[in-house]
PDB file of C-alpha atoms in Angstrom:
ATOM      1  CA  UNK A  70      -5.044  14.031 120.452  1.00  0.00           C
ATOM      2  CA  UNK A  71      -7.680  11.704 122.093  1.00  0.00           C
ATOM      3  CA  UNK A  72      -9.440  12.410 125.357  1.00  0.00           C
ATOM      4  CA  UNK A  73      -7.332  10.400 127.250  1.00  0.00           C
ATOM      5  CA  UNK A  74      -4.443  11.809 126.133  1.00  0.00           C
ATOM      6  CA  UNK A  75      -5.459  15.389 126.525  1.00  0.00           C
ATOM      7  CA  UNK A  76      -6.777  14.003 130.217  1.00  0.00           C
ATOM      8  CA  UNK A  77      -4.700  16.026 132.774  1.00  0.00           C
ATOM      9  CA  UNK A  78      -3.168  14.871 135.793  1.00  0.00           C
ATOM     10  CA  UNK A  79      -3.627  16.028 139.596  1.00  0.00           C
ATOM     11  CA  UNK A  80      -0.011  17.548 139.786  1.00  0.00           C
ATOM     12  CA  UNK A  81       2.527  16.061 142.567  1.00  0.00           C
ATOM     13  CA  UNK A  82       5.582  17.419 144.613  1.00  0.00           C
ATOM     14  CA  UNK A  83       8.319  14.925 145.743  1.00  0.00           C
ATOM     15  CA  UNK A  84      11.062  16.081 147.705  1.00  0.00           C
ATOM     16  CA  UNK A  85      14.515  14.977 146.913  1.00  0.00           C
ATOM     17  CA  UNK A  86      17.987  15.022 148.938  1.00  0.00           C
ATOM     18  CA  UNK A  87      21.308  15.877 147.599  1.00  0.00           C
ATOM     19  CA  UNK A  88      22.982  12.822 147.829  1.00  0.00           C
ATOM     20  CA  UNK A  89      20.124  10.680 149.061  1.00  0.00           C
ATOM     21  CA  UNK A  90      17.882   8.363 148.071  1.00  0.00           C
ATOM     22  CA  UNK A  91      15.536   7.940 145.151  1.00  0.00           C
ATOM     23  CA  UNK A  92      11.773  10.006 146.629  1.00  0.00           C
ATOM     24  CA  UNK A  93       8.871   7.810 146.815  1.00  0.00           C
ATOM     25  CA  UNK A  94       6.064   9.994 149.197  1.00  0.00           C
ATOM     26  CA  UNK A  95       4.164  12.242 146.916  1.00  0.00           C
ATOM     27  CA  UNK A  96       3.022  15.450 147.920  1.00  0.00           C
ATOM     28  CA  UNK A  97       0.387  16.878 146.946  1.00  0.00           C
ATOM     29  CA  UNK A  98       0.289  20.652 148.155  1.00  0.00           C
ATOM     30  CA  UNK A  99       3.555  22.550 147.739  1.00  0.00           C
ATOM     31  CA  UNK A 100       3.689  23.878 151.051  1.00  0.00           C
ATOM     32  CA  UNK A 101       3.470  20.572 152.437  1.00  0.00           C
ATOM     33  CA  UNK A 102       6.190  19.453 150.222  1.00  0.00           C
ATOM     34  CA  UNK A 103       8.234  22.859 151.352  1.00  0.00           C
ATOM     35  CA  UNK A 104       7.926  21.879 154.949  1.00  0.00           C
ATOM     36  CA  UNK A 105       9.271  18.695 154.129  1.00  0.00           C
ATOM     37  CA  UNK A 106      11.906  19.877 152.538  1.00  0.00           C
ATOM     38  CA  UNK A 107      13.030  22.391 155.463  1.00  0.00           C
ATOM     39  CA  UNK A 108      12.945  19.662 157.934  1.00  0.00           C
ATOM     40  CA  UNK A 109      15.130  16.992 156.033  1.00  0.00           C
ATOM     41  CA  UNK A 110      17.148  19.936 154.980  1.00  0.00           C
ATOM     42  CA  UNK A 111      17.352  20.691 158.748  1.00  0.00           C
ATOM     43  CA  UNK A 112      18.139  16.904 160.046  1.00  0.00           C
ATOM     44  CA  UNK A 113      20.377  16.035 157.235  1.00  0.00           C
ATOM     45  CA  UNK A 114      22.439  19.236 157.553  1.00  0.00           C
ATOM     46  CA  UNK A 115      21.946  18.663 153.437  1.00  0.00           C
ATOM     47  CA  UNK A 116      20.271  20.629 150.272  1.00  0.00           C
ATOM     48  CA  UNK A 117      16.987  19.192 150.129  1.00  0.00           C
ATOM     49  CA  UNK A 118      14.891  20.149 147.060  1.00  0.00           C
ATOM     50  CA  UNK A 119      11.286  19.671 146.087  1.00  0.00           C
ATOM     51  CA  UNK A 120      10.769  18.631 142.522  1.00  0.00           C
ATOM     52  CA  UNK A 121       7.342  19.154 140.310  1.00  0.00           C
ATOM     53  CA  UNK A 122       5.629  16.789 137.958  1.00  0.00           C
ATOM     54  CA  UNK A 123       6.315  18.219 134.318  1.00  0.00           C
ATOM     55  CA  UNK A 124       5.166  15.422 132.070  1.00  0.00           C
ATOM     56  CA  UNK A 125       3.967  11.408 132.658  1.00  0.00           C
ATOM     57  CA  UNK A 126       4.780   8.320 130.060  1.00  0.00           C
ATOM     58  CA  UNK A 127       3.567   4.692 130.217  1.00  0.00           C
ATOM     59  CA  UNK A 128       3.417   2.457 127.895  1.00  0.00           C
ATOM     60  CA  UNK A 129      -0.040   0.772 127.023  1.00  0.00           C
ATOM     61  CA  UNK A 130       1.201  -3.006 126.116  1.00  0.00           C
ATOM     62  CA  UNK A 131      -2.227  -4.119 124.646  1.00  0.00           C
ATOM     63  CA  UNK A 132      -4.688  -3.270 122.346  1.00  0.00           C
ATOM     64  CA  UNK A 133      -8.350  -4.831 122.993  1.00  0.00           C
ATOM     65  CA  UNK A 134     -10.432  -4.709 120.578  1.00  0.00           C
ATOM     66  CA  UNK A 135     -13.761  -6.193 120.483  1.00  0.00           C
ATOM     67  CA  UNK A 136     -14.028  -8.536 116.866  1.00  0.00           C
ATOM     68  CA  UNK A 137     -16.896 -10.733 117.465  1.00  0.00           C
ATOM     69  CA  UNK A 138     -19.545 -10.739 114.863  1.00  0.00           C
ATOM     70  CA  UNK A 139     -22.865  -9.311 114.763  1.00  0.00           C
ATOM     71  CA  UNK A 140     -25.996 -11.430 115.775  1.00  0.00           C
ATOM     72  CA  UNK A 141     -26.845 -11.906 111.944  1.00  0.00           C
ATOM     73  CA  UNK A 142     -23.564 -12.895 111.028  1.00  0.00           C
ATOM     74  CA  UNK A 143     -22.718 -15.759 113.103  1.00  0.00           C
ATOM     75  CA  UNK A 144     -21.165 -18.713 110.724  1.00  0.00           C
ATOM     76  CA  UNK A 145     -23.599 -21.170 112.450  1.00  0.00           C
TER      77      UNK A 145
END
């Protein structure tokens, strides 16, 4: 596994209502997250819960590598 792979991630809480829309505000203390949670709960009159990061994916779309020759081996 390289280092950036084995790089880990500042966790994040999002909180999500039954029924509602997709989350997009990321939280990161739990107890912030909680509260959150209570007071949509609360205004909603919904279940309201707060989901945890587990795992990330991306996809890297390019490669760069440098392919330039050396100094001493330049054709001209």
């Amino acid at each position: 596994m390289s280092e950036k792979e084995n790089c880990k991630e500042i966790p994040f809480y999002m909180v999500f209502v039954d029924g509602g829309n997709t989350p997009n505000f990321k939280h990161f203390h739990p107890e912030d997250a909680e509260k959150e949670a209570k007071r949509l709960a609360e205004s909603t009159g919904k279940k309201a819960y707060v989901l945890c990061t587990i795992k990330s994916f991306e996809v890297n779309k390019f490669t760069v590598r440098d392919c330039r020759p050396s100094d001493g081996d330049l054709p001209f």
